[in-house]
Amino acid sequence: MPQLPAPAYPDEVRARLEADAKEVIARYPGSRSALLPLLHLVQSEEGHVSRTGMAFCAEMLGLTTAEVTAVATFYTMYRRKPGGDYQVGVCTNTLCAVMGGDAIFDRLKEHLGVGNGETTEDGKVTLEHIECNAACDFAPVMMVNWEFFDNQTPESATRLVDDLIAGRGAEPTRGAPLCTYKETARILAGFPDERPGAVEASGSAGPASLAGLRLARGEEPHPRVVAPRGESPSGDQPHDPSPPEHLGSHDAPRSTSACDPDHPAGPAAEEGA
C-alpha cells in the first residue's frame, strides 16, 4: 500500500538539524558526498534512520528519497527501526566463531530473551551478530556502539550486558569510553567528542595485526606473534625462526622438485605415454 508522506520534524528540531547539516555539507566539494554523515546525523536524533530523516537528507542534498533510501538500506550501520541505547554486536565470522563467538551469541540470546536485531523490553540493549569486526587477533570479539570488547567468553559477555542494563556502564578494551548509540551516531557524523579525555583515549591493533607493518618498515627483530600452545607470550622473543611446530615453507623449504636437486622436475609426460 502507498505510504503517506513522512511527517516533518518539529520546527525546533528541524532548525537545529539544518544548522548541523549545513556545517557537514560545507566540508565537501560536492554536496551529495555528505550523505553518509547526514544519515548518521539524523540517526543521532531518533536513534534510527526514519522516513522523516531520509526525507530531510534528500531535501538538504537535492536528492530523491529513493536515492537516499538506496544508501541507507545498503550500509548496516544505519538502523531502519528503533533500537536500544547500546547496540551489542557479536562477531560470528569464521575465527571468532571457532574461538567461541557462536556460543557467546547463543548465550546472550537466551539471557536477554531476544533474537538477532531485536531489543530488550527496557530499550537498553539491541543484540545483533556481526560478520567481522576486523579484530581477529582478539577473537572472540564483541562491539558495543562500535567500541571493542576483546577476548570475550559467554560469562564475560553476560556480565557486560547486565552492567549495561543496570546502568553501571562498561569500559571498552581499547578506544574511547563508551557512550550511547545516539551520541556515537553524532560523533560518526563528524562532530567532536567533547567528553573529557575521550579524544586522548586510544587503542591499537594487536601484535598479529601489526606484524606485516613491522616487516614492511624493516623493523627487526620483531616480537613473536603467537606463543606456542601452553606457554605465555614472553613479549621479547624474536619470531625468527618460527617454533618447530609452526614451520612454514619460508622457515624450512620442503623437498619438492623445485628445490631438491636430487629430484629435479622433468618435462610433463604426455597422457598415455
Tab-separated table of C-alpha atoms in Angstrom:
chain	number	residue	atom	x	y	z
A	1	MET	CA	0.000	0.000	0.000
A	2	PRO	CA	1.262	3.525	-0.738
A	3	GLN	CA	2.566	5.357	2.320
A	4	LEU	CA	1.631	8.876	3.332
A	5	PRO	CA	4.440	11.442	3.129
A	6	ALA	CA	6.871	11.259	6.026
A	7	PRO	CA	5.948	13.664	8.852
A	8	ALA	CA	8.214	16.677	9.229
A	9	TYR	CA	10.494	17.271	12.189
A	10	PRO	CA	9.180	19.742	14.793
A	11	ASP	CA	10.338	23.272	13.989
A	12	GLU	CA	12.893	23.387	16.804
A	13	VAL	CA	14.422	20.047	15.817
A	14	ARG	CA	14.390	20.996	12.150
A	15	ALA	CA	16.243	24.265	12.793
A	16	ARG	CA	18.916	22.522	14.866
A	17	LEU	CA	19.439	19.706	12.367
A	18	GLU	CA	19.520	22.106	9.442
A	19	ALA	CA	22.305	24.144	11.050
A	20	ASP	CA	24.295	20.972	11.715
A	21	ALA	CA	23.633	19.657	8.215
A	22	LYS	CA	24.884	22.838	6.575
A	23	GLU	CA	28.096	22.559	8.601
A	24	VAL	CA	28.575	18.988	7.380
A	25	ILE	CA	27.767	19.788	3.744
A	26	ALA	CA	30.272	22.660	3.713
A	27	ARG	CA	33.094	20.146	4.210
A	28	TYR	CA	32.590	18.592	0.787
A	29	PRO	CA	33.156	19.993	-2.720
A	30	GLY	CA	30.091	18.051	-3.908
A	31	SER	CA	27.071	18.182	-1.616
A	32	ARG	CA	25.907	14.615	-2.262
A	33	SER	CA	29.180	13.366	-0.760
A	34	ALA	CA	27.776	14.457	2.604
A	35	LEU	CA	25.006	11.846	2.531
A	36	LEU	CA	26.710	9.287	4.796
A	37	PRO	CA	27.444	11.722	7.638
A	38	LEU	CA	23.980	13.252	7.273
A	39	LEU	CA	22.434	9.822	7.761
A	40	HIS	CA	24.451	9.498	10.974
A	41	LEU	CA	23.230	12.961	11.960
A	42	VAL	CA	19.531	12.078	11.651
A	43	GLN	CA	20.241	8.765	13.361
A	44	SER	CA	21.666	10.683	16.317
A	45	GLU	CA	18.303	12.442	16.635
A	46	GLU	CA	15.945	9.478	16.631
A	47	GLY	CA	18.231	6.510	17.223
A	48	HIS	CA	17.496	5.183	13.736
A	49	VAL	CA	17.118	6.457	10.181
A	50	SER	CA	13.405	7.131	9.851
A	51	ARG	CA	11.446	8.125	6.753
A	52	THR	CA	11.448	11.654	8.165
A	53	GLY	CA	15.250	11.546	8.432
A	54	MET	CA	15.657	10.291	4.871
A	55	ALA	CA	13.316	12.980	3.545
A	56	PHE	CA	15.357	15.595	5.416
A	57	CYS	CA	18.621	14.313	3.910
A	58	ALA	CA	17.102	14.280	0.426
A	59	GLU	CA	15.890	17.851	0.771
A	60	MET	CA	19.209	19.145	2.119
A	61	LEU	CA	21.219	17.494	-0.664
A	62	GLY	CA	18.872	17.886	-3.603
A	63	LEU	CA	18.422	14.124	-3.959
A	64	THR	CA	15.367	11.941	-4.311
A	65	THR	CA	14.173	9.920	-1.348
A	66	ALA	CA	14.809	6.817	-3.470
A	67	GLU	CA	18.500	7.740	-3.773
A	68	VAL	CA	18.769	8.291	-0.031
A	69	THR	CA	16.893	5.083	0.753
A	70	ALA	CA	19.213	3.084	-1.512
A	71	VAL	CA	22.202	4.214	0.560
A	72	ALA	CA	20.523	3.923	3.970
A	73	THR	CA	19.481	0.334	3.269
A	74	PHE	CA	22.892	-0.686	1.909
A	75	TYR	CA	25.023	0.077	4.975
A	76	THR	CA	24.368	-1.957	8.111
A	77	MET	CA	25.449	0.859	10.466
A	78	TYR	CA	22.151	2.618	9.740
A	79	ARG	CA	19.205	1.284	11.722
A	80	ARG	CA	15.862	1.064	9.991
A	81	LYS	CA	13.841	0.756	13.196
A	82	PRO	CA	14.149	1.999	16.789
A	83	GLY	CA	16.751	0.208	18.893
A	84	GLY	CA	18.390	0.236	22.284
A	85	ASP	CA	20.800	2.641	23.923
A	86	TYR	CA	23.530	0.046	23.437
A	87	GLN	CA	23.952	-1.960	20.271
A	88	VAL	CA	25.782	-5.146	21.202
A	89	GLY	CA	27.341	-6.840	18.206
A	90	VAL	CA	28.855	-10.320	18.476
A	91	CYS	CA	31.256	-11.357	15.741
A	92	THR	CA	30.227	-14.733	14.318
A	93	ASN	CA	32.638	-14.834	11.404
A	94	THR	CA	34.976	-17.777	10.983
A	95	LEU	CA	37.744	-17.168	13.523
A	96	CYS	CA	35.542	-15.611	16.202
A	97	ALA	CA	33.015	-18.413	15.732
A	98	VAL	CA	35.704	-21.069	16.153
A	99	MET	CA	37.005	-19.309	19.268
A	100	GLY	CA	33.545	-19.113	20.834
A	101	GLY	CA	31.582	-16.345	19.115
A	102	ASP	CA	28.638	-18.597	18.296
A	103	ALA	CA	28.467	-19.750	21.919
A	104	ILE	CA	28.517	-16.124	23.106
A	105	PHE	CA	25.740	-15.138	20.719
A	106	ASP	CA	23.570	-18.097	21.745
A	107	ARG	CA	24.123	-17.333	25.433
A	108	LEU	CA	23.147	-13.674	25.003
A	109	LYS	CA	20.023	-14.533	23.017
A	110	GLU	CA	18.909	-16.824	25.816
A	111	HIS	CA	19.971	-14.457	28.613
A	112	LEU	CA	18.351	-11.346	27.103
A	113	GLY	CA	15.337	-13.120	25.647
A	114	VAL	CA	15.797	-11.543	22.216
A	115	GLY	CA	16.806	-12.672	18.740
A	116	ASN	CA	19.114	-11.173	16.178
A	117	GLY	CA	18.339	-7.496	15.599
A	118	GLU	CA	15.870	-7.367	18.488
A	119	THR	CA	15.831	-5.057	21.508
A	120	THR	CA	15.203	-5.831	25.167
A	121	GLU	CA	11.863	-4.675	26.586
A	122	ASP	CA	13.525	-1.946	28.645
A	123	GLY	CA	15.024	-0.413	25.483
A	124	LYS	CA	18.580	-0.776	26.747
A	125	VAL	CA	20.225	-3.381	24.514
A	126	THR	CA	19.885	-4.334	20.861
A	127	LEU	CA	21.611	-7.616	20.029
A	128	GLU	CA	22.981	-8.486	16.619
A	129	HIS	CA	25.523	-10.807	15.067
A	130	ILE	CA	28.247	-9.176	13.002
A	131	GLU	CA	30.128	-10.850	10.189
A	132	CYS	CA	33.534	-9.340	11.017
A	133	ASN	CA	34.832	-6.769	13.490
A	134	ALA	CA	38.300	-6.676	11.858
A	135	ALA	CA	39.972	-7.691	15.125
A	136	CYS	CA	40.687	-11.377	14.563
A	137	ASP	CA	43.753	-11.417	16.820
A	138	PHE	CA	41.452	-10.598	19.759
A	139	ALA	CA	38.860	-13.287	18.960
A	140	PRO	CA	36.170	-13.736	20.058
A	141	VAL	CA	35.269	-10.062	19.831
A	142	MET	CA	32.168	-8.033	20.673
A	143	MET	CA	31.414	-4.394	19.946
A	144	VAL	CA	29.133	-2.095	21.906
A	145	ASN	CA	28.219	1.029	19.951
A	146	TRP	CA	31.290	0.269	17.784
A	147	GLU	CA	33.741	0.157	20.703
A	148	PHE	CA	35.812	-3.011	21.155
A	149	PHE	CA	35.378	-5.616	23.872
A	150	ASP	CA	38.056	-8.225	23.169
A	151	ASN	CA	38.707	-11.836	24.177
A	152	GLN	CA	35.182	-12.438	25.413
A	153	THR	CA	33.569	-15.531	26.880
A	154	PRO	CA	29.875	-16.339	27.393
A	155	GLU	CA	30.313	-15.437	31.072
A	156	SER	CA	32.056	-12.095	30.478
A	157	ALA	CA	29.558	-11.194	27.749
A	158	THR	CA	26.664	-11.880	30.122
A	159	ARG	CA	28.214	-9.677	32.809
A	160	LEU	CA	28.751	-6.946	30.224
A	161	VAL	CA	25.116	-6.737	29.113
A	162	ASP	CA	23.940	-6.948	32.737
A	163	ASP	CA	26.135	-3.952	33.586
A	164	LEU	CA	24.748	-2.004	30.621
A	165	ILE	CA	21.152	-2.731	31.586
A	166	ALA	CA	21.786	-1.861	35.242
A	167	GLY	CA	23.387	1.452	34.303
A	168	ARG	CA	26.784	0.507	35.717
A	169	GLY	CA	28.458	1.185	32.388
A	170	ALA	CA	31.374	-0.710	30.907
A	171	GLU	CA	34.929	0.086	29.899
A	172	PRO	CA	35.960	-0.910	26.359
A	173	THR	CA	39.134	-2.936	25.991
A	174	ARG	CA	40.613	-0.138	23.883
A	175	GLY	CA	39.469	3.075	22.338
A	176	ALA	CA	37.266	5.868	23.611
A	177	PRO	CA	34.956	5.496	26.625
A	178	LEU	CA	31.534	4.069	25.910
A	179	CYS	CA	28.629	6.403	25.149
A	180	THR	CA	25.049	5.899	23.995
A	181	TYR	CA	24.111	4.919	20.464
A	182	LYS	CA	22.761	8.375	19.669
A	183	GLU	CA	25.925	10.035	20.968
A	184	THR	CA	28.008	7.637	18.899
A	185	ALA	CA	25.996	8.484	15.792
A	186	ARG	CA	26.672	12.188	16.253
A	187	ILE	CA	30.407	11.540	16.532
A	188	LEU	CA	30.247	9.446	13.348
A	189	ALA	CA	28.531	12.383	11.660
A	190	GLY	CA	31.792	14.264	12.165
A	191	PHE	CA	31.126	16.337	15.254
A	192	PRO	CA	33.751	16.473	18.021
A	193	ASP	CA	33.568	14.205	21.021
A	194	GLU	CA	33.515	16.763	23.824
A	195	ARG	CA	33.696	14.326	26.730
A	196	PRO	CA	36.780	14.961	28.877
A	197	GLY	CA	39.576	12.564	27.955
A	198	ALA	CA	37.638	10.824	25.190
A	199	VAL	CA	39.830	12.059	22.346
A	200	GLU	CA	43.030	11.244	24.228
A	201	ALA	CA	41.896	7.681	24.875
A	202	SER	CA	43.483	5.398	22.367
A	203	GLY	CA	43.807	1.784	21.417
A	204	SER	CA	45.744	-0.161	18.865
A	205	ALA	CA	45.752	-3.318	16.885
A	206	GLY	CA	47.298	-6.402	18.407
A	207	PRO	CA	50.765	-7.807	17.636
A	208	ALA	CA	49.471	-10.186	14.972
A	209	SER	CA	47.730	-7.336	13.145
A	210	LEU	CA	50.897	-5.235	13.111
A	211	ALA	CA	53.409	-7.943	12.145
A	212	GLY	CA	53.187	-7.177	8.433
A	213	LEU	CA	53.574	-3.460	9.033
A	214	ARG	CA	56.681	-4.052	11.139
A	215	LEU	CA	58.196	-6.209	8.418
A	216	ALA	CA	57.403	-3.607	5.762
A	217	ARG	CA	59.183	-0.991	7.825
A	218	GLY	CA	62.205	-3.230	8.213
A	219	GLU	CA	61.865	-3.385	11.979
A	220	GLU	CA	63.909	-6.386	13.105
A	221	PRO	CA	63.808	-8.284	15.310
A	222	HIS	CA	60.091	-8.152	15.912
A	223	PRO	CA	58.148	-9.758	18.760
A	224	ARG	CA	56.807	-13.268	18.498
A	225	VAL	CA	53.291	-13.058	17.175
A	226	VAL	CA	51.871	-16.283	18.589
A	227	ALA	CA	53.297	-18.188	21.540
A	228	PRO	CA	53.424	-21.994	21.350
A	229	ARG	CA	50.395	-23.625	22.934
A	230	GLY	CA	50.745	-23.979	26.682
A	231	GLU	CA	53.208	-21.134	27.018
A	232	SER	CA	52.593	-17.499	27.901
A	233	PRO	CA	53.755	-14.865	25.385
A	234	SER	CA	57.138	-13.571	26.503
A	235	GLY	CA	56.912	-10.308	24.583
A	236	ASP	CA	60.646	-10.205	23.940
A	237	GLN	CA	61.304	-13.349	21.945
A	238	PRO	CA	62.176	-12.961	18.269
A	239	HIS	CA	59.909	-14.671	15.766
A	240	ASP	CA	62.808	-15.894	13.593
A	241	PRO	CA	62.888	-18.796	13.261
A	242	SER	CA	59.361	-19.995	13.981
A	243	PRO	CA	58.908	-22.653	16.654
A	244	PRO	CA	59.276	-26.147	15.127
A	245	GLU	CA	55.584	-26.930	15.348
A	246	HIS	CA	54.756	-23.878	13.212
A	247	LEU	CA	57.349	-24.257	10.447
A	248	GLY	CA	56.251	-22.945	7.103
A	249	SER	CA	57.766	-23.031	3.640
A	250	HIS	CA	59.719	-19.826	4.289
A	251	ASP	CA	61.215	-21.225	7.507
A	252	ALA	CA	62.093	-24.704	6.200
A	253	PRO	CA	61.657	-25.267	2.444
A	254	ARG	CA	60.135	-28.625	1.658
A	255	SER	CA	61.818	-31.229	-0.511
A	256	THR	CA	59.882	-30.511	-3.661
A	257	SER	CA	61.044	-30.872	-7.228
A	258	ALA	CA	61.566	-27.134	-7.397
A	259	CYS	CA	64.089	-27.066	-4.546
A	260	ASP	CA	65.521	-30.610	-4.344
A	261	PRO	CA	68.476	-31.171	-6.726
A	262	ASP	CA	68.145	-34.945	-6.273
A	263	HIS	CA	64.638	-34.875	-7.670
A	264	PRO	CA	64.565	-32.308	-10.469
A	265	ALA	CA	61.353	-31.643	-12.274
A	266	GLY	CA	61.322	-33.057	-15.768
A	267	PRO	CA	59.054	-32.348	-18.705
A	268	ALA	CA	55.498	-33.490	-18.213
A	269	ALA	CA	54.777	-36.765	-19.895
A	270	GLU	CA	52.074	-36.921	-22.491
A	271	GLU	CA	48.902	-38.630	-21.449
A	272	GLY	CA	49.116	-42.346	-22.040
A	273	ALA	CA	52.907	-42.332	-22.541
